Short mmCIF file of C-alpha atoms in Angstrom, two decimals:
data_model
loop_
_atom_site.label_atom_id
_atom_site.label_comp_id
_atom_site.label_asym_id
_atom_site.label_seq_id
_atom_site.Cartn_x
_atom_site.Cartn_y
_atom_site.Cartn_z
CA MET D 61 207.35 36.63 84.38
CA GLY D 62 207.46 40.25 83.23
CA ARG D 63 203.68 40.52 83.09
CA THR D 64 203.34 39.14 86.60
CA LYS D 65 205.90 41.62 87.79
CA ASP D 66 204.10 44.54 86.13
CA ASN D 67 200.78 43.32 87.46
CA ASP D 68 202.16 43.49 91.00
CA ASN D 69 203.58 46.97 90.47
CA PRO D 70 201.57 49.29 92.79
CA GLN D 71 202.34 52.30 90.60
CA ILE D 72 200.72 50.65 87.56
CA GLN D 73 197.69 49.52 89.59
CA GLU D 74 197.20 53.05 90.99
CA ILE D 75 197.27 54.58 87.49
CA ILE D 76 194.85 51.95 86.08
CA GLU D 77 192.35 52.47 88.94
CA ALA D 78 192.46 56.24 88.39
CA ILE D 79 191.77 55.79 84.67
CA LEU D 80 188.89 53.36 85.27
CA GLN D 81 187.29 55.69 87.80
CA GLY D 82 187.38 58.56 85.30
CA THR D 83 189.89 60.64 87.28
CA GLY D 84 192.89 59.95 85.02
CA THR D 85 194.72 62.96 83.64
CA GLU D 86 196.89 63.33 80.55
CA GLU D 87 199.94 63.29 82.77
CA LEU D 88 198.97 59.88 84.22
CA VAL D 89 198.38 58.47 80.75
CA GLN D 90 201.82 59.66 79.62
CA GLN D 91 203.33 58.15 82.75
CA LEU D 92 201.62 54.80 82.00
CA TYR D 93 202.90 54.90 78.43
CA GLY D 94 206.42 55.45 79.72
CA LEU D 95 206.24 52.26 81.82
CA GLY D 96 206.25 50.14 78.68
CA PRO D 97 203.86 48.24 76.38
CA GLU D 98 202.93 45.64 78.99
CA ALA D 99 201.61 48.33 81.33
CA VAL D 100 199.45 49.74 78.52
CA THR D 101 198.21 46.21 77.75
CA LEU D 102 197.16 45.71 81.36
CA ALA D 103 195.23 49.01 81.35
CA LEU D 104 193.42 48.16 78.10
CA MET D 105 192.49 44.69 79.39
CA ALA D 106 191.08 46.16 82.61
CA ALA D 107 189.07 48.73 80.65
CA THR D 108 187.75 46.00 78.33
CA ARG D 109 186.57 43.89 81.27
CA GLN D 110 184.79 46.86 82.82
CA ILE D 111 183.04 47.78 79.56
CA ALA D 112 181.92 44.15 79.07
CA SER D 113 180.55 44.04 82.61
CA LEU D 114 178.56 47.26 82.13
CA ARG D 115 177.15 46.07 78.79
CA ALA D 116 176.12 42.78 80.37
CA LYS D 117 174.15 44.63 83.06
CA VAL D 118 172.40 46.75 80.43
CA ASP D 119 171.66 43.93 77.99
CA ALA D 120 170.63 41.30 80.56
CA PRO D 121 167.04 42.56 81.18
CA ALA D 122 166.35 42.85 77.44
CA ALA D 123 167.46 39.26 76.86
CA ALA D 124 165.46 37.93 79.81
CA ASP D 125 162.75 35.31 79.65
CA PRO D 126 159.77 36.67 77.67
CA SER D 127 157.57 35.64 80.60
CA THR D 128 159.30 38.26 82.80
CA PRO D 129 156.68 40.86 83.89
CA SER D 130 157.05 44.27 82.32
CA GLY D 131 157.38 45.88 85.75
CA GLN D 132 160.61 43.95 86.41
CA ILE D 133 162.34 45.25 83.27
CA PRO D 134 164.09 48.64 83.58
CA VAL D 135 162.66 51.43 81.47
CA TYR D 136 165.90 51.95 79.54
CA ALA D 137 165.89 48.27 78.48
CA LYS D 138 162.39 48.29 77.01
CA PRO D 139 162.13 48.68 73.22
CA ASN D 140 160.28 51.60 71.74
CA ALA D 141 156.64 50.97 70.90
CA PRO D 142 156.10 50.26 67.19
CA LYS D 143 154.64 53.06 65.14
CA ARG D 144 151.00 52.41 64.40
CA ARG D 145 148.57 54.13 62.15
CA ARG D 146 146.75 56.64 64.28
CA CYS D 147 142.99 56.50 64.07
CA ARG D 148 141.04 59.69 63.77
CA ARG D 149 139.96 60.89 67.19
CA GLY D 150 136.32 61.14 68.15
CA ALA D 151 133.24 59.27 67.02
CA LYS D 152 132.45 58.43 63.41
CA PRO D 153 130.76 61.02 61.14
CA GLY D 154 127.01 61.12 61.54
CA HIS D 155 126.94 60.10 65.21
CA PRO D 156 124.37 61.73 67.51
CA GLY D 157 125.66 64.77 69.34
CA TYR D 158 126.72 64.74 72.96
CA HIS D 159 126.18 67.59 75.39
CA ARG D 160 126.34 68.27 79.09
CA GLU D 161 123.09 67.48 80.89
CA ARG D 162 121.18 70.36 82.43
CA PRO D 163 121.61 70.53 86.23
CA GLN D 164 118.58 69.39 88.19
CA GLU D 165 118.76 72.34 90.59
CA ILE D 166 119.33 76.06 89.96
CA HIS D 167 120.83 77.77 93.03
CA ARG D 168 120.86 81.37 91.80
CA ARG D 169 119.43 83.37 88.90
CA GLN D 170 120.74 86.58 87.34
CA GLU D 171 119.40 88.81 84.58
CA HIS D 172 121.63 90.71 82.15
CA ARG D 173 120.50 93.56 79.89
CA CYS D 174 122.45 96.16 77.97
CA PRO D 175 121.73 99.74 79.12
CA VAL D 176 122.83 101.11 75.75
CA CYS D 177 124.06 99.68 72.48
CA PRO D 178 127.56 98.22 73.04
CA GLU D 179 128.52 99.18 69.44
CA CYS D 180 127.45 102.83 69.10
CA GLY D 181 126.32 103.76 72.59
CA GLY D 182 122.81 104.72 71.41
CA PRO D 183 119.48 104.01 73.13
CA LEU D 184 117.85 100.57 72.74
CA GLN D 185 114.26 99.58 71.97
CA ARG D 186 113.26 97.01 74.59
CA CYS D 187 112.02 93.62 73.29
CA GLN D 188 110.63 90.49 74.91
CA ARG D 189 113.26 88.15 73.48
CA SER D 190 115.74 86.39 75.80
CA ARG D 191 117.81 83.27 76.17
CA THR D 192 119.16 81.33 79.13
CA ARG D 193 122.66 80.14 79.78
CA ILE D 194 123.67 77.69 82.51
CA ILE D 195 127.05 78.19 84.20
CA GLU D 196 128.38 75.83 86.87
CA ASP D 197 131.18 77.16 89.04
CA LEU D 198 132.63 76.96 92.52
CA PRO D 199 131.34 79.51 95.03
CA GLU D 200 133.68 82.29 96.05
CA GLY D 201 135.49 82.01 99.36
CA ILE D 202 135.22 78.25 99.95
CA HIS D 203 136.36 77.37 103.47
CA THR D 204 135.80 74.74 106.11
CA GLU D 205 133.02 75.30 108.59
CA VAL D 206 134.12 75.67 112.20
CA THR D 207 131.53 74.65 114.81
CA GLU D 208 131.85 75.06 118.57
CA HIS D 209 129.94 72.32 120.38
CA THR D 210 128.73 72.97 123.93
CA ILE D 211 128.34 69.58 125.57
CA TRP D 212 126.30 69.55 128.77
CA ARG D 213 127.34 67.06 131.41
CA ASP D 214 124.60 65.93 133.80
CA TYR D 215 124.53 63.58 136.76
CA CYS D 216 122.60 60.29 136.74
CA PRO D 217 121.52 59.27 140.27
CA ARG D 218 120.78 55.71 139.17
CA CYS D 219 124.19 55.16 137.54
CA GLN D 220 125.87 57.49 140.00
CA LYS D 221 128.06 59.13 137.37
CA ASP D 222 128.17 62.10 135.03
CA VAL D 223 126.84 61.52 131.52
CA GLU D 224 127.01 63.56 128.34
CA PRO D 225 125.68 63.11 124.78
CA ALA D 226 127.89 61.86 121.96
CA VAL D 227 128.89 64.31 119.22
CA ALA D 228 128.06 62.56 115.95
CA ASP D 229 130.02 64.99 113.72
CA ALA D 230 133.51 63.75 114.66
CA LEU D 231 135.32 60.89 116.31
CA PRO D 232 136.01 61.18 120.07
CA LYS D 233 138.76 63.69 120.89
CA ALA D 234 139.16 64.53 117.18
CA THR D 235 139.42 68.14 116.01
CA PHE D 236 138.58 67.23 112.39
CA GLY D 237 135.06 66.40 111.34
CA HIS D 238 134.03 63.26 109.47
CA ARG D 239 133.78 65.00 106.11
CA LEU D 240 137.26 66.51 106.23
CA VAL D 241 138.83 63.19 107.28
CA CYS D 242 136.92 61.19 104.66
CA PHE D 243 137.57 63.75 101.93
CA THR D 244 141.34 63.83 102.49
CA ALA D 245 141.48 60.02 102.83
CA TRP D 246 139.57 59.66 99.54
CA LEU D 247 142.02 62.01 97.81
CA HIS D 248 144.99 59.93 98.99
CA TYR D 249 143.78 56.32 99.02
CA GLY D 250 141.08 56.67 96.39
CA LEU D 251 142.71 58.99 93.84
CA GLY D 252 146.40 58.70 94.65
CA VAL D 253 147.01 62.37 95.56
CA THR D 254 150.16 62.84 97.64
CA ILE D 255 149.98 64.08 101.22
CA ALA D 256 151.86 67.28 100.32
CA HIS D 257 149.36 68.06 97.57
CA ILE D 258 146.42 67.38 99.90
CA ILE D 259 147.84 69.81 102.44
CA ALA D 260 148.25 72.39 99.66
CA ILE D 261 144.69 71.85 98.33
CA VAL D 262 143.08 72.12 101.75
CA GLY D 263 145.31 75.03 102.75
CA HIS D 264 144.92 77.16 99.62
CA HIS D 265 141.31 76.43 98.66
CA LEU D 266 139.63 75.55 101.97
CA HIS D 267 141.81 77.85 104.10
CA THR D 268 142.49 75.11 106.64
CA VAL D 269 145.97 74.33 107.97
CA LEU D 270 146.77 70.62 108.20
CA SER D 271 149.93 68.65 108.98
CA ALA D 272 151.08 65.31 107.65
CA GLY D 273 151.16 63.77 111.12
CA ALA D 274 147.60 64.84 111.91
CA LEU D 275 146.32 63.45 108.62
CA LEU D 276 148.07 60.10 109.07
CA GLY D 277 146.77 59.78 112.61
CA GLN D 278 143.17 60.41 111.55
CA TRP D 279 143.48 58.05 108.57
CA GLN D 280 144.78 55.26 110.80
CA ARG D 281 141.80 55.72 113.14
CA LEU D 282 139.50 55.65 110.12
CA GLY D 283 141.15 52.44 108.91
CA GLU D 284 140.69 50.77 112.30
CA ILE D 285 136.97 51.62 112.30
CA LEU D 286 136.44 50.51 108.69
CA SER D 287 138.28 47.22 109.25
CA ALA D 288 134.86 45.58 109.69
CA TRP D 289 133.97 46.64 106.14
CA TYR D 290 137.36 45.34 105.00
CA GLU D 291 136.61 41.91 106.43
CA GLN D 292 133.14 42.00 104.88
CA ILE D 293 134.65 42.78 101.47
CA GLY D 294 137.02 39.83 101.84
CA GLU D 295 134.21 37.45 102.75
CA GLU D 296 132.08 38.64 99.84
CA ALA D 297 135.03 38.16 97.50
CA LYS D 298 135.47 34.55 98.68
CA GLN D 299 131.75 33.90 98.19
CA SER D 300 131.53 35.43 94.70
CA ALA D 301 130.82 33.57 91.47
CA THR D 302 133.89 34.96 89.67
CA LEU D 303 137.01 36.53 91.15
CA HIS D 304 139.96 38.13 89.38
CA ALA D 305 143.38 37.97 91.04
CA ASP D 306 146.59 39.88 90.39
CA GLU D 307 149.64 41.09 92.31
CA THR D 308 152.30 43.79 92.03
CA GLY D 309 155.37 44.92 93.92
CA TRP D 310 155.12 47.19 96.97
CA ARG D 311 157.51 48.74 99.49
CA VAL D 312 157.09 48.78 103.27
CA SER D 313 159.84 50.32 105.41
CA GLY D 314 162.17 50.12 102.41
CA ARG D 315 161.68 46.37 102.01
CA THR D 316 160.04 44.59 99.10
CA HIS D 317 156.45 43.50 99.72
CA TRP D 318 153.61 42.51 97.42
CA LEU D 319 150.18 43.99 96.98
CA TRP D 320 147.56 41.39 96.09
CA CYS D 321 144.24 42.31 94.48
CA PHE D 322 141.08 40.17 94.39
CA ALA D 323 138.23 41.85 92.54
CA ASN D 324 135.07 41.51 90.51
CA SER D 325 132.30 43.89 89.52
CA GLN D 326 131.15 44.41 93.14
CA VAL D 327 134.18 44.06 95.42
CA CYS D 328 137.87 44.93 95.41
CA TYR D 329 140.03 43.50 98.17
CA TYR D 330 143.69 44.52 98.58
CA LEU D 331 146.20 42.63 100.69
CA ILE D 332 149.80 43.72 101.38
CA ASP D 333 152.15 40.95 102.43
CA ARG D 334 155.88 40.20 102.55
CA CYS D 335 155.35 37.04 100.50
CA ARG D 336 154.44 36.57 96.85
CA GLY D 337 153.96 32.82 97.10
CA SER D 338 151.30 30.33 98.04
CA PRO D 339 151.19 31.10 101.83
CA VAL D 340 149.30 34.34 101.14
CA LEU D 341 146.73 32.55 98.99
CA LYS D 342 146.30 29.78 101.58
CA LYS D 343 145.69 32.43 104.23
CA PHE D 344 143.10 34.27 102.13
CA PHE D 345 141.31 31.23 100.65
CA ASP D 346 140.84 29.39 103.96
CA THR D 347 138.12 27.21 102.37
CA VAL D 348 137.44 25.83 98.91
CA PHE D 349 136.56 28.63 96.49
CA GLU D 350 133.28 27.64 94.87
CA GLY D 351 133.46 30.20 92.07
CA VAL D 352 135.73 30.71 89.06
CA LEU D 353 139.19 32.13 89.82
CA ILE D 354 140.66 34.26 87.00
CA PRO D 355 144.43 34.81 87.48
CA ASP D 356 147.44 34.90 85.18
CA PHE D 357 149.83 31.94 84.90
CA TRP D 358 151.68 32.65 88.17
CA ALA D 359 152.40 29.24 89.74
CA ALA D 360 151.37 30.30 93.26
CA TYR D 361 147.69 30.28 92.24
CA ASN D 362 147.87 26.51 91.70
CA VAL D 363 147.47 25.95 95.46
CA VAL D 364 144.00 27.52 95.48
CA GLU D 365 141.27 24.92 95.63
CA ALA D 366 138.77 26.38 93.18
CA ALA D 367 135.80 24.82 91.44
CA LEU D 368 136.94 26.28 88.10
CA ARG D 369 139.74 28.50 86.85
CA GLN D 370 140.32 30.68 83.80
CA CYS D 371 143.87 31.73 82.99
CA CYS D 372 144.38 35.03 81.22
CA ASN D 373 144.66 34.53 77.47
CA ALA D 374 145.74 38.15 76.99
CA HIS D 375 148.93 37.37 78.95
CA LEU D 376 149.56 34.44 76.63
CA LEU D 377 149.11 36.53 73.49
CA ARG D 378 151.43 39.24 74.81
CA GLU D 379 154.08 36.66 75.63
CA LEU D 380 153.86 35.33 72.06
CA GLU D 381 154.52 38.85 70.76
CA LYS D 382 157.53 39.33 73.06
CA THR D 383 159.00 35.96 72.10
CA ASP D 384 158.62 36.80 68.40
CA LEU D 385 161.08 39.67 68.94
CA GLN D 386 163.77 37.31 70.28
CA ASN D 387 163.21 33.99 68.53
CA ASN D 388 163.27 33.74 64.72
CA SER D 389 163.53 29.96 64.42
CA GLN D 390 161.17 28.14 62.08
CA ASP D 391 159.95 25.86 64.87
CA TRP D 392 158.92 28.82 67.00
CA LYS D 393 157.23 30.64 64.12
CA ALA D 394 155.16 27.57 63.24
CA PHE D 395 154.21 26.94 66.86
CA GLY D 396 153.36 30.59 67.57
CA LYS D 397 151.20 30.81 64.47
CA VAL D 398 149.14 27.76 65.42
CA LEU D 399 148.72 28.79 69.08
CA ARG D 400 147.88 32.40 68.23
CA ARG D 401 145.25 31.33 65.70
CA LEU D 402 143.74 28.87 68.17
CA ILE D 403 143.35 31.48 70.92
CA ARG D 404 141.95 34.11 68.59
CA ASP D 405 139.45 31.65 67.11
CA ALA D 406 138.20 30.87 70.61
CA ILE D 407 137.92 34.56 71.52
CA ARG D 408 136.18 35.34 68.22
CA LEU D 409 133.67 32.58 68.88
CA ARG D 410 132.98 33.90 72.40
CA LYS D 411 132.31 37.41 71.06
CA ARG D 412 129.51 36.27 68.74
CA PRO D 413 126.25 38.06 69.66
CA ASP D 414 124.31 34.79 69.70
CA PHE D 415 126.96 32.79 71.55
CA SER D 416 125.95 30.20 74.12
CA PRO D 417 127.78 27.00 75.16
CA ALA D 418 124.82 24.87 74.05
CA ARG D 419 124.45 26.53 70.65
CA TYR D 420 128.15 26.23 69.73
CA ALA D 421 128.98 22.98 71.52
CA ARG D 422 130.40 21.36 68.36
CA ARG D 423 132.70 24.31 67.62
CA ILE D 424 133.91 24.35 71.21
CA GLU D 425 134.69 20.66 70.93
CA ARG D 426 136.71 21.24 67.74
CA ILE D 427 138.70 24.05 69.40
CA GLU D 428 139.57 21.80 72.33
CA LYS D 429 140.63 19.00 69.96
CA ARG D 430 142.95 21.45 68.20
CA LEU D 431 144.43 22.32 71.60
CA ASP D 432 144.99 18.65 72.42
CA GLN D 433 146.72 18.11 69.08
CA LEU D 434 149.01 21.04 69.77
CA LEU D 435 149.86 19.74 73.25
CA ASP D 436 150.69 16.29 71.87
CA SER D 437 153.37 17.77 69.61
CA ASP D 438 157.04 18.04 70.56
CA CYS D 439 159.88 20.31 69.54
CA SER D 440 163.51 20.97 70.42
CA ASP D 441 163.08 24.77 70.54
CA ALA D 442 163.47 26.02 74.12
CA ASP D 443 160.63 28.58 73.93
CA VAL D 444 158.26 26.03 72.40
CA ARG D 445 159.06 23.48 75.08
CA ARG D 446 158.59 26.11 77.80
CA LEU D 447 155.13 27.12 76.58
CA LEU D 448 154.06 23.55 75.92
CA LYS D 449 154.92 22.68 79.51
CA ARG D 450 152.82 25.59 80.77
CA LEU D 451 149.87 24.81 78.49
CA ARG D 452 149.83 21.17 79.54
CA ARG D 453 149.78 22.23 83.18
CA HIS D 454 146.85 24.61 82.57
CA ARG D 455 145.02 22.55 79.94
CA GLU D 456 141.70 22.71 81.81
CA HIS D 457 142.01 26.44 82.53
CA LEU D 458 142.38 27.92 79.04
CA PHE D 459 138.86 27.80 77.60
CA THR D 460 136.61 27.97 80.65
CA PHE D 461 135.10 31.11 79.14
CA LEU D 462 133.60 28.97 76.36
CA HIS D 463 131.60 26.99 78.93
CA ARG D 464 130.56 29.83 81.29
CA MET D 465 128.86 32.99 80.05
CA ASP D 466 129.87 34.98 83.14
CA VAL D 467 133.61 34.28 82.73
CA PRO D 468 135.80 36.53 80.54
CA TYR D 469 138.75 35.26 78.54
CA ASP D 470 141.24 37.66 80.17
CA ASN D 471 142.17 39.18 83.51
CA ASN D 472 141.73 42.79 82.43
CA LEU D 473 139.38 43.61 85.30
CA GLY D 474 141.99 42.53 87.83
CA GLU D 475 144.67 44.61 86.10
CA ARG D 476 142.38 47.65 85.97
CA GLN D 477 141.64 47.37 89.68
CA ILE D 478 145.32 47.07 90.58
CA ARG D 479 146.26 50.07 88.43
CA PRO D 480 145.10 52.71 91.01
CA ALA D 481 147.47 51.11 93.51
CA VAL D 482 150.31 51.25 90.96
CA ILE D 483 149.67 54.95 90.37
CA LEU D 484 149.62 55.61 94.12
CA ARG D 485 152.85 53.63 94.46
CA LYS D 486 154.57 55.93 91.96
CA ASN D 487 153.55 58.96 94.04
CA SER D 488 154.03 57.71 97.60
CA GLN D 489 156.71 54.99 97.13
CA GLY D 490 154.85 52.58 99.42
CA ASN D 491 154.48 52.74 103.21
CA HIS D 492 156.82 53.53 106.08
CA SER D 493 155.42 50.96 108.53
CA ALA D 494 153.34 47.81 108.79
CA LYS D 495 150.53 49.84 110.38
CA GLY D 496 150.57 52.21 107.43
CA ALA D 497 150.42 49.24 105.04
CA ALA D 498 147.40 47.85 106.90
CA THR D 499 145.65 51.23 106.68
CA GLN D 500 146.56 51.40 103.00
CA ALA D 501 144.96 48.01 102.25
CA ILE D 502 141.80 48.75 104.24
CA LEU D 503 141.03 52.22 102.88
CA MET D 504 141.93 51.38 99.27
CA SER D 505 139.66 48.33 99.45
CA VAL D 506 136.78 50.36 100.87
CA TYR D 507 137.07 53.23 98.38
CA GLN D 508 137.45 51.00 95.33
CA THR D 509 134.53 48.82 96.42
CA LEU D 510 132.31 51.89 96.92
CA LYS D 511 133.31 53.07 93.45
CA LEU D 512 132.40 49.70 91.91
CA ARG D 513 129.02 49.78 93.63
CA GLY D 514 128.21 53.29 92.47
CA LEU D 515 128.13 54.71 96.01
CA PRO D 516 129.40 58.23 96.79
CA PRO D 517 132.46 57.59 98.98
CA LEU D 518 132.22 60.75 101.07
CA ASN D 519 128.52 60.55 101.95
CA THR D 520 128.56 56.79 102.49
CA ILE D 521 131.47 56.75 104.95
CA VAL D 522 130.25 59.87 106.79
CA TRP D 523 126.85 58.21 107.20
CA ALA D 524 128.53 55.12 108.65
CA LEU D 525 130.79 57.14 110.96
CA ARG D 526 127.85 59.07 112.40
CA ILE D 527 126.11 55.80 113.27
CA TYR D 528 129.35 54.42 114.72
CA THR D 529 129.87 57.55 116.85
CA GLU D 530 126.34 57.42 118.25
CA THR D 531 125.97 53.65 118.75
CA GLY D 532 129.50 52.24 118.81
CA GLN D 533 128.59 49.82 115.99
CA LEU D 534 129.52 50.20 112.33
CA PRO D 535 126.64 49.39 109.94
CA SER D 536 127.08 46.81 107.21
CA LEU D 537 128.62 47.89 103.93
CA PRO D 538 125.76 48.93 101.61
CA ALA D 539 125.08 46.74 98.59
CA GLY D 540 125.17 49.60 96.11
CA ASN D 541 123.24 52.35 94.32
CA ALA D 542 122.06 53.87 97.61
CA ALA D 543 123.40 57.36 98.14
CA ARG D 544 123.71 58.41 101.74
CA GLY D 545 123.09 61.94 102.96
#
């Protein structure tokens, strides 16, 4: 009865709340002590509950499922990387030397000769010996070029209207030329430079004043024009022989979205959507995918109708390492050892210089029999049962790389192609609108695809914009290795 009475005492509750909020003074503590031992007990119990709650929030991510992506675990909850023996930097002793290639064009030549000896100041006897030194540098006073276009307007009696020629150097009603728009867009969407830094670069080094609103407006116009290339990239991705897939978190108008990436050696297609589930994949893969899809083990990819599939074995090996840190049971150690050895044997076989599915058909068959034996086993360990369930579901998707020479055993290419978007996300924190997200997906896809194809992004897009300005039609996206002037 006494405890209930003290618990209802507003004076005690006020003192306890002040102490828990960190605003308690020595006078309040003395006052609480004077109210008796039960009041002190109530305060200690409240403090204990608060400490337990805070520790649970901190410890929960670290004790999460090992399959939880690294991006969903707070930085403070991640363990420190283990110390590894550092290899000596650089190539091995005896390697051939590397040097910068000589430029193909010399723009300016200068001669240097001492008038007198730099040591004693005496006269010199002229000789015919000399050496050359190549120096590459930026020219002094770089600035944008301002051009005033005089556009004559003439009358056509047949059409009965005034006509004038199109200006191919800029979009209609634009005050920025193609090169400035494409250069700034490449810095932002291709390299991840922030808008504030772009304004500083152009302002300090090119002596041109820009505003964030003007840049965004021009980039959105550029995205609308290049949307035809964006659709072409998506169609080529769906018609490719192999296609890597990955996804990561994104923010649009402060709400969680997802950025999807579909890529191979020739195309990179980004898609920003509110959903991370199968509806996005059904919308993108509107027909049966005839190639080999290479994702991770995310369940949403199961809805894709693909001829073949290869799940990422690197994800599986990393999950084994994370589970080893949390599970020390004998059942898990035995299972992890067998599975790890099986995957590494398959990868080692694939890396043989003379590997071909026909040459090593018997070894491939033995590896698959070992997998079947592992899947037929059973165990009471929760982690073992979880992985066995996953492996049984993806039984046909683990060793596709042993039957197809053009299929890798991991999804590293997809992760490398999504990394530029992750870096840009750290700088820009996503998009402020759906229109900005659409522009983001289009321009990132175009710039990454041009990079994969070995095409200079600035010259290629300027070439296309000039044709679009003159004809109203955007040319097809070049196949690659064709620099545009």
